[in-house]
Short mmCIF file of C-alpha atoms and ligand atoms in Angstrom, two decimals:
data_model
loop_
_atom_site.label_atom_id
_atom_site.label_comp_id
_atom_site.label_asym_id
_atom_site.label_seq_id
_atom_site.Cartn_x
_atom_site.Cartn_y
_atom_site.Cartn_z
CA MET O 276 0.00 0.00 0.00
CA GLY O 277 1.30 3.49 -0.86
CA THR O 278 1.49 6.67 1.22
CA PRO O 279 -1.85 7.75 2.73
CA LEU O 280 -3.27 10.84 0.95
CA ASP O 281 -6.40 11.65 2.86
CA GLN O 282 -8.79 10.33 5.47
CA LEU O 283 -12.54 10.66 5.90
CA GLY O 284 -14.84 9.70 8.70
CA PRO O 285 -16.01 8.07 10.72
CA GLN O 286 -18.96 8.20 8.37
CA PRO O 287 -22.47 7.83 9.83
CA LEU O 288 -24.15 4.56 8.86
CA GLU O 289 -27.82 4.43 7.91
CA LEU O 290 -29.81 1.26 8.42
CA ALA O 291 -30.36 -0.44 5.09
CA PRO O 292 -31.79 -3.74 3.81
CA CYS O 293 -29.24 -6.54 3.86
CA PRO O 294 -27.98 -8.16 0.67
CA PRO O 295 -29.14 -11.78 0.13
CA ALA O 296 -25.70 -13.11 1.01
CA ALA O 297 -25.82 -11.70 4.56
CA GLU O 298 -26.23 -14.16 7.41
CA PRO O 299 -29.69 -14.37 8.90
CA GLY O 300 -30.09 -12.02 11.85
CA SER O 301 -27.49 -9.55 10.49
CA ALA O 302 -28.10 -5.83 10.68
CA CYS O 303 -26.86 -3.87 7.68
CA GLY O 304 -25.87 -0.24 7.28
CA ARG O 305 -24.97 2.02 4.39
CA ALA O 306 -22.70 5.06 4.17
CA GLY O 307 -22.00 7.51 1.40
CA PRO O 308 -21.95 8.46 -1.34
CA VAL O 309 -18.34 9.57 -1.18
CA TRP O 310 -16.83 11.58 -4.04
CA LEU O 311 -13.26 10.96 -4.96
CA VAL O 312 -11.46 14.17 -5.98
CA PRO O 313 -7.98 14.53 -7.52
CA THR O 314 -6.74 17.42 -5.35
CA GLY O 315 -7.74 19.31 -2.21
CA VAL O 316 -8.99 22.22 -4.36
CA ASP O 317 -11.59 19.99 -6.02
CA ARG O 318 -13.42 19.43 -2.75
CA GLY O 319 -15.45 22.53 -3.58
CA PRO O 320 -17.44 24.39 -0.94
CA ALA O 321 -17.05 23.51 2.75
CA GLU O 322 -20.44 21.79 2.88
CA LEU O 323 -19.05 19.06 0.66
CA ALA O 324 -15.98 18.41 2.81
CA ASP O 325 -17.72 15.51 4.59
CA PHE O 326 -18.41 13.74 1.33
CA THR O 327 -15.13 14.08 -0.55
CA LEU O 328 -11.95 12.09 -0.37
CA GLU O 329 -8.73 12.93 -2.18
CA ALA O 330 -7.66 9.97 -4.28
CA ARG O 331 -5.22 9.24 -7.08
CA VAL O 332 -5.78 7.01 -10.03
CA GLY O 333 -3.90 3.78 -9.57
CA GLY O 334 -4.15 4.03 -5.79
CA ARG O 335 -6.68 2.36 -3.49
CA VAL O 336 -9.47 3.48 -1.21
CA VAL O 337 -9.47 1.54 2.05
CA VAL O 338 -12.74 1.14 3.94
CA GLU O 339 -12.61 0.01 7.54
CA THR O 340 -15.61 -1.10 9.50
CA GLY O 341 -15.94 -3.21 12.62
CA GLY O 342 -12.28 -4.17 12.52
CA VAL O 343 -12.53 -5.43 8.94
CA SER O 344 -10.80 -3.56 6.16
CA ARG O 345 -11.49 -3.77 2.44
CA SER O 346 -9.92 -1.82 -0.39
CA LEU O 347 -11.05 -0.72 -3.81
CA ARG O 348 -8.87 0.36 -6.69
CA VAL O 349 -9.18 3.95 -7.99
CA ALA O 350 -9.75 3.35 -11.69
CA GLY O 351 -10.33 5.44 -14.81
CA PRO O 352 -13.74 6.60 -16.08
CA SER O 353 -16.30 3.88 -16.78
CA GLY O 354 -16.67 5.36 -20.30
CA LEU O 355 -13.11 4.15 -20.91
CA ARG O 356 -13.68 0.75 -19.31
CA ALA O 357 -12.01 1.98 -16.11
CA ALA O 358 -8.59 1.69 -17.78
CA VAL O 359 -5.59 3.26 -16.08
CA HIS O 360 -2.68 4.60 -18.13
CA GLY O 361 0.65 5.88 -16.89
CA MET O 362 2.92 8.46 -18.49
CA ARG O 363 6.45 9.51 -17.65
CA LEU O 364 7.32 13.14 -17.01
CA LYS O 365 10.85 14.49 -16.71
CA ILE O 366 11.15 17.86 -15.04
CA SER O 367 14.19 20.09 -15.56
CA VAL O 368 14.45 23.28 -13.54
CA LEU O 369 16.94 25.54 -15.32
CA ARG O 370 19.63 27.55 -13.62
CA THR O 371 19.81 31.17 -14.76
CA PHE O 372 23.50 30.68 -15.66
CA PRO O 373 25.95 27.78 -15.14
CA ALA O 374 26.20 26.95 -11.42
CA GLY O 375 23.87 29.91 -10.68
CA PRO O 376 20.57 29.92 -8.83
CA SER O 377 17.74 27.82 -10.27
CA ALA O 378 14.57 29.32 -11.74
CA LEU O 379 12.63 28.50 -8.59
CA ASP O 380 14.86 28.75 -5.55
CA PRO O 381 18.55 29.21 -4.68
CA SER O 382 18.40 25.86 -2.90
CA ASP O 383 18.30 22.94 -5.32
CA ALA O 384 16.45 20.77 -2.83
CA ARG O 385 13.75 23.41 -2.34
CA ALA O 386 13.48 23.99 -6.12
CA LYS O 387 12.89 20.27 -6.64
CA GLU O 388 10.26 20.23 -3.89
CA LEU O 389 8.40 23.20 -5.38
CA ALA O 390 8.46 21.71 -8.87
CA THR O 391 7.36 18.30 -7.64
CA ALA O 392 4.37 19.73 -5.76
CA VAL O 393 3.14 21.70 -8.77
CA VAL O 394 3.67 18.82 -11.18
CA GLN O 395 1.82 16.38 -8.95
CA ASP O 396 -1.14 18.75 -8.62
CA ALA O 397 -1.23 19.30 -12.37
CA ALA O 398 -0.89 15.62 -13.13
CA ALA O 399 -3.66 14.79 -10.67
CA LEU O 400 -6.19 16.65 -12.83
CA TRP O 401 -5.53 14.15 -15.60
CA GLY O 402 -6.70 11.45 -13.20
CA GLN O 403 -10.14 12.33 -14.58
CA CYS O 404 -9.11 10.41 -17.69
CA GLY O 405 -7.60 7.56 -15.69
CA PHE O 406 -4.11 8.88 -16.50
CA ALA O 407 -1.38 8.74 -13.88
CA LEU O 408 1.12 11.30 -15.13
CA GLY O 409 4.52 11.79 -13.66
CA GLY O 410 6.65 8.71 -13.46
CA PHE O 411 5.19 5.39 -12.56
CA ALA O 412 6.42 1.97 -11.82
CA LEU O 413 4.53 -0.85 -13.44
CA GLY O 414 3.62 -3.46 -10.93
CA GLY O 415 4.56 -1.25 -8.02
CA SER O 416 2.62 1.14 -5.86
CA ALA O 417 4.61 4.14 -7.09
CA LEU O 418 2.02 4.89 -9.79
CA GLY O 419 1.78 8.63 -10.30
CA THR O 420 4.71 9.61 -8.10
CA LEU O 421 7.78 11.31 -9.44
CA GLY O 422 10.99 9.46 -8.82
CA PRO O 423 14.15 11.20 -7.60
CA ASP O 424 15.62 11.12 -11.12
CA ASP O 425 12.52 12.62 -12.68
CA VAL O 426 13.08 16.10 -11.23
CA ARG O 427 16.46 17.72 -11.87
CA VAL O 428 18.05 21.15 -11.55
CA VAL O 429 20.21 21.73 -14.63
CA ASP O 430 22.62 24.27 -16.12
CA PRO O 431 21.66 25.97 -19.39
CA PRO O 432 23.15 23.94 -22.25
CA LYS O 433 26.70 24.74 -23.41
CA ALA O 434 25.92 23.57 -26.94
CA GLN O 435 25.22 26.41 -29.38
CA LEU O 436 22.76 26.61 -32.24
CA LEU O 437 23.28 27.99 -35.74
CA GLU O 438 20.29 28.51 -38.00
CA VAL O 439 21.08 28.31 -41.72
CA GLY O 440 18.46 30.03 -43.89
CA CYS O 441 17.14 32.20 -41.07
CA ASP O 442 15.98 34.85 -43.55
CA GLY O 443 13.01 32.88 -44.76
CA GLY O 444 14.81 29.79 -46.06
CA LEU O 445 16.00 31.42 -49.31
CA PRO O 446 18.63 29.63 -51.40
CA ALA O 447 22.12 31.11 -51.65
CA GLN O 448 23.24 33.50 -54.39
CA GLY O 449 26.90 32.86 -53.83
CA GLY O 450 29.23 34.28 -51.21
CA GLN O 451 31.10 33.26 -48.12
CA VAL O 452 30.01 32.06 -44.71
CA GLU O 453 32.42 32.63 -41.86
CA LEU O 454 32.38 32.13 -38.13
CA ALA O 455 34.86 32.17 -35.29
CA THR O 456 35.09 29.10 -33.04
CA ARG O 457 37.23 27.95 -30.16
CA ALA O 458 39.17 25.90 -32.69
CA GLY O 459 39.75 28.82 -35.06
CA PRO O 460 37.77 30.29 -37.95
CA VAL O 461 35.48 28.20 -40.17
CA LYS O 462 34.89 29.39 -43.74
CA LEU O 463 32.60 28.06 -46.44
CA ILE O 464 31.93 29.24 -50.00
CA THR O 465 28.23 29.17 -50.92
CA ARG O 466 27.18 28.38 -54.49
CA PRO O 467 24.40 30.19 -56.38
CA GLY O 468 21.12 28.29 -55.97
CA GLU O 469 22.43 26.10 -53.14
CA SER O 470 19.75 25.29 -50.54
CA PRO O 471 20.10 26.11 -46.83
CA GLY O 472 19.91 22.33 -46.17
CA SER O 473 22.98 21.63 -48.30
CA ILE O 474 24.92 24.48 -46.69
CA ALA O 475 23.92 23.29 -43.20
CA VAL O 476 25.28 19.81 -43.93
CA ARG O 477 28.55 21.17 -45.36
CA LEU O 478 28.93 23.54 -42.42
CA SER O 479 28.36 20.72 -39.95
CA LEU O 480 31.05 18.58 -41.66
CA GLU O 481 33.42 21.53 -41.54
CA LEU O 482 32.77 21.93 -37.80
CA GLU O 483 33.17 18.20 -37.13
CA ARG O 484 36.54 18.38 -38.85
CA ARG O 485 37.50 20.96 -36.18
CA GLY O 486 36.56 18.46 -33.46
CA PHE O 487 33.02 19.59 -32.65
CA VAL O 488 29.98 17.36 -32.26
CA THR O 489 27.12 18.52 -34.49
CA ARG O 490 23.53 17.64 -35.30
CA VAL O 491 21.47 19.01 -38.20
CA ALA O 492 17.67 19.32 -37.98
CA GLU O 493 15.12 20.73 -40.39
CA ASN O 494 12.69 23.38 -39.17
CA PRO O 495 9.14 23.54 -40.50
CA PRO O 496 8.85 26.44 -42.97
CA ILE O 497 7.23 29.59 -41.60
CA GLU O 498 4.25 30.95 -43.53
CA SER O 499 6.09 33.83 -45.19
CA GLY O 500 9.23 31.78 -45.92
CA ALA O 501 10.48 30.26 -49.17
CA GLY O 502 11.41 26.94 -47.60
CA PRO O 503 12.65 25.37 -44.41
CA SER O 504 15.64 26.62 -42.48
CA TYR O 505 18.05 24.21 -40.77
CA ASP O 506 19.47 24.13 -37.27
CA VAL O 507 23.04 23.03 -36.71
CA SER O 508 23.53 22.20 -33.05
CA VAL O 509 27.22 22.47 -32.11
CA ALA O 510 28.84 21.11 -28.96
CA GLY O 511 32.46 20.91 -27.90
CA ARG O 512 33.94 17.56 -26.88
CA ASN O 513 33.21 16.66 -23.23
CA ALA O 514 30.20 19.01 -23.33
CA SER O 515 32.36 22.15 -23.40
CA SER O 516 31.27 25.33 -25.18
CA PRO O 517 32.25 25.60 -28.86
CA GLU O 518 32.54 29.38 -28.34
CA LEU O 519 30.92 30.23 -31.65
CA ARG O 520 30.79 33.94 -32.51
CA ALA O 521 30.82 36.33 -35.44
CA PRO O 522 34.16 36.74 -37.23
CA THR O 523 36.23 39.83 -36.58
CA ALA O 524 34.84 41.37 -39.76
CA GLY O 525 31.48 41.25 -37.99
CA LYS O 526 29.34 39.44 -40.55
CA PHE O 527 28.53 35.73 -40.66
CA THR O 528 27.83 35.76 -44.38
CA THR O 529 28.55 37.83 -47.45
CA ASP O 530 25.89 35.91 -49.42
CA PRO O 531 23.07 38.39 -50.15
CA THR O 532 20.22 35.88 -49.65
CA LEU O 533 21.53 33.17 -47.35
CA GLY O 534 20.87 33.97 -43.71
CA LEU O 535 23.02 32.57 -40.91
CA CYS O 536 21.98 33.29 -37.31
CA LEU O 537 23.58 32.30 -34.04
CA GLY O 538 21.25 31.46 -31.16
CA ASP O 539 21.82 33.60 -28.10
CA LEU O 540 20.53 31.80 -25.04
CA ASP O 541 20.39 34.10 -22.04
CA LEU O 542 17.90 33.07 -19.40
CA ALA O 543 18.79 36.07 -17.22
CA ASP O 544 17.11 38.48 -19.64
CA GLY O 545 14.03 36.30 -20.17
CA LEU O 546 13.49 33.58 -22.75
CA GLN O 547 12.16 34.94 -26.00
CA HIS O 548 8.99 32.99 -26.70
CA PHE O 549 7.24 32.16 -29.93
CA GLU O 550 4.50 34.18 -31.57
CA ASP O 551 1.93 32.55 -33.84
CA GLU O 552 4.11 32.96 -36.93
CA THR O 553 6.92 30.80 -35.56
CA ALA O 554 4.64 28.63 -33.42
CA ARG O 555 5.62 25.29 -34.89
CA ALA O 556 9.34 25.87 -34.81
CA GLY O 557 9.77 27.91 -31.63
CA THR O 558 12.15 30.87 -31.52
CA LEU O 559 15.88 30.47 -32.15
CA GLU O 560 16.49 31.07 -28.44
CA GLU O 561 13.93 28.42 -27.45
CA ARG O 562 15.43 25.94 -29.86
CA SER O 563 18.92 26.70 -28.51
CA LEU O 564 17.60 25.68 -25.11
CA LEU O 565 15.52 22.66 -26.12
CA ARG O 566 17.94 21.15 -28.64
CA GLY O 567 20.87 21.82 -26.31
CA LEU O 568 19.30 19.96 -23.42
CA ALA O 569 18.36 16.96 -25.57
CA THR O 570 15.45 16.22 -23.27
CA ALA O 571 13.58 14.28 -25.91
CA GLU O 572 13.39 10.84 -24.43
CA GLN O 573 11.02 8.52 -26.20
CA GLY O 574 7.65 8.08 -24.58
CA THR O 575 8.35 10.85 -22.09
CA VAL O 576 7.08 14.40 -21.80
CA GLY O 577 9.73 16.91 -20.78
CA VAL O 578 8.76 19.85 -18.59
CA LEU O 579 11.30 22.68 -18.49
CA VAL O 580 11.03 25.44 -15.93
CA VAL O 581 12.82 28.66 -16.95
CA PRO O 582 13.16 31.84 -14.85
CA TYR O 583 10.89 33.87 -17.10
CA PHE O 584 9.77 34.57 -20.63
CA SER O 585 10.63 37.98 -22.04
CA GLY O 586 7.77 40.28 -23.03
CA ARG O 587 4.36 40.05 -21.47
CA GLY O 588 1.56 37.62 -21.13
CA ARG O 589 3.30 34.30 -21.81
CA ILE O 590 3.70 31.91 -18.90
CA GLY O 591 3.63 28.49 -20.51
CA GLU O 592 4.13 26.91 -23.91
CA ALA O 593 3.74 23.46 -25.37
CA PHE O 594 5.68 21.89 -28.25
CA ILE O 595 3.35 19.24 -29.51
CA GLY O 596 5.15 17.85 -32.54
CA GLY O 597 3.41 16.54 -35.65
CA GLY O 598 3.27 18.19 -39.08
CA GLY O 599 7.05 18.23 -39.41
CA ALA O 600 7.56 20.11 -36.15
CA PRO O 601 11.08 19.45 -34.97
CA LEU O 602 10.47 19.49 -31.25
CA GLU O 603 7.80 17.51 -29.52
CA ASN O 604 6.40 16.46 -26.19
CA LEU O 605 7.92 19.40 -24.39
CA VAL O 606 6.34 21.95 -22.10
CA LEU O 607 8.09 25.19 -21.20
CA LEU O 608 6.94 26.99 -18.11
CA ASP O 609 8.27 30.02 -16.31
CA ARG O 610 8.15 30.96 -12.64
CA ALA O 611 4.97 32.95 -13.15
CA GLY O 612 3.43 29.98 -14.92
CA LEU O 613 4.27 27.76 -12.00
CA ARG O 614 2.74 30.23 -9.56
CA ALA O 615 -0.37 30.64 -11.73
CA THR O 616 -0.83 26.89 -11.83
CA ALA O 617 -3.24 26.91 -8.88
CA ARG O 618 -5.41 29.52 -10.57
CA SER O 619 -5.21 28.62 -14.21
CA SER O 620 -3.94 25.02 -14.05
CA THR O 621 -1.24 26.25 -16.48
CA LEU O 622 0.88 23.12 -16.40
CA ALA O 623 -2.05 20.68 -16.72
CA HIS O 624 -3.33 22.85 -19.58
CA GLU O 625 0.00 22.81 -21.45
CA LEU O 626 0.25 19.04 -20.92
CA GLY O 627 -3.22 18.95 -22.48
CA HIS O 628 -1.91 20.53 -25.70
CA VAL O 629 0.68 17.74 -25.89
CA LEU O 630 -1.72 14.91 -25.01
CA LEU O 631 -4.50 16.10 -27.31
CA ALA O 632 -1.98 17.00 -30.06
CA GLN O 633 -3.94 20.19 -30.49
CA PRO O 634 -2.56 23.73 -30.36
CA GLY O 635 -6.03 25.34 -30.20
CA HIS O 636 -8.66 25.76 -27.51
CA PRO O 637 -12.37 24.90 -27.39
CA ASP O 638 -13.22 28.58 -26.93
CA ASP O 639 -11.04 29.86 -29.79
CA PHE O 640 -14.09 29.87 -32.05
CA GLY O 641 -16.88 28.78 -29.72
CA VAL O 642 -18.40 29.68 -26.41
CA ASP O 643 -16.32 30.31 -23.30
CA GLU O 644 -16.50 27.36 -20.93
CA PRO O 645 -14.31 28.55 -18.05
CA SER O 646 -14.58 25.28 -16.10
CA ARG O 647 -12.83 23.33 -18.87
CA LEU O 648 -9.11 22.71 -18.48
CA MET O 649 -8.46 23.50 -22.13
CA ASP O 650 -10.29 26.85 -22.04
CA ALA O 651 -7.86 29.50 -23.33
CA ASP O 652 -8.09 32.16 -20.69
CA ALA O 653 -9.97 30.91 -17.62
CA SER O 654 -8.52 31.81 -14.25
CA ASP O 655 -10.07 30.77 -10.95
CA ALA O 656 -8.34 29.07 -8.03
CA SER O 657 -11.51 27.33 -6.78
CA ALA O 658 -13.05 23.98 -7.69
CA PHE O 659 -14.97 25.88 -10.38
CA GLY O 660 -11.76 26.99 -12.12
CA PRO O 661 -10.45 25.51 -15.40
CA ARG O 662 -10.05 21.92 -14.21
CA ARG O 663 -12.57 19.74 -16.04
CA LEU O 664 -11.91 17.33 -18.87
CA LEU O 665 -14.54 15.82 -21.14
CA LEU O 666 -14.69 12.11 -21.88
CA GLU O 667 -14.06 12.85 -25.57
CA GLU O 668 -10.89 14.71 -24.60
CA CYS O 669 -9.68 11.61 -22.73
CA GLN O 670 -10.56 9.54 -25.79
CA ARG O 671 -8.70 11.93 -28.09
CA ALA O 672 -5.59 11.74 -25.89
CA LEU O 673 -5.69 7.94 -26.15
CA THR O 674 -6.13 8.09 -29.93
CA GLU O 675 -3.20 10.49 -30.32
CA HIS O 676 -0.83 9.13 -27.68
CA GLY O 677 -2.31 5.86 -26.39
CA PRO O 678 -0.60 2.45 -26.57
CA ALA O 679 -1.87 1.81 -30.13
CA SER O 680 -0.92 5.25 -31.49
CA ALA O 681 2.06 6.11 -33.70
CA ALA O 682 3.66 8.12 -30.88
CA PRO O 683 2.71 6.43 -27.60
CA LEU O 684 3.08 8.38 -24.40
CA LEU O 685 0.35 6.70 -22.39
CA VAL O 686 0.95 3.07 -21.53
CA PRO O 687 -1.43 0.67 -19.83
CA ALA O 688 -0.72 0.56 -16.13
CA ASP O 689 -3.24 -2.07 -15.21
CA THR O 690 -1.49 -4.22 -12.72
CA PRO O 691 -3.66 -6.43 -10.58
CA GLN O 692 -3.01 -5.72 -6.94
CA PRO O 693 -4.20 -7.82 -4.04
CA ASP O 694 -6.85 -6.34 -1.75
ZN1 ZN T 90 -3.43 26.81 -24.39
#
């Protein structure tokens, strides 16, 4: 049996007719109903406190009466045949600079505690679908609890990102690309008509020849662009910085159409977040962070907590993949987003974009339904806040990321446990 979450009672018993199996002369009583709620907030008004019990999917409710104890498993919704699915989450709390304070607290231990509490609350809302998010051990009682390795405090990545074709993915007209590195200058002649993809590959080979470790990835084209741009992720051996910068002459390229941009990741001045135009690719600074951390672990959703986003209004972002998007199953959240989680369920909402594989919201074109988790702008810290999921949303999550999907995140966690 796992750690106790909540306790209710003693509950008053009402006399009730006995079931046929009861021994003759027995007296029978009935208690309840008792509502199981995912978090303390969902208890609702005080009058309901005597009828609600906090419970987690995958756990058990123990009933004790007259010295006899029985337990019942907390399962998923009956509309989904009570199935329980688990999903792994990996949480990385970023430091503002290497060896500096983390996004949440100067103490690493405290930062991990804060992150764990918020993630568990957010994950609990998905219990409505029978999903136990946040690390789980099949066959064990650790369902829905984050393990010690699932929450980490990490330095910003030392790897750097170059985007080839950053001016709308236009082909080259002919010129020279040049950059300074820790291992000396790297120069490349571009040919008229050559695509950014071809130049990215040649540049990466050139860098590897200097002893760097590189990776090339295609970005989805932006609406106003001619074609895709390409990211070249560059790391020094032993995870050192490649120290990429502009050449002394000041310009990365003399080619009139081929753009070359160097990602500048600085969490101290706020992470530049994406606007609609770049939504599928993320900004160059976001990609420098996400590609550099290499958090993409198959079947896992990565949650990254940064100090703050630059500009106003943005507190959380989801990278949902699909449609050629280069980054997937990642949620970015800043300190404000973590704080707003109680009011707006920000983290559970962003996880919803990933699970439903849907960037939009039910109220984007329709009626506001502020009690729904996926409502775009609801904010309310009570049980009536944006916390509810519909059965069809649970079904959609299983279609998109269930065990039989092309990109499974949710795996069956049905392990028979003795009473
Ligand atoms: Zn949203």
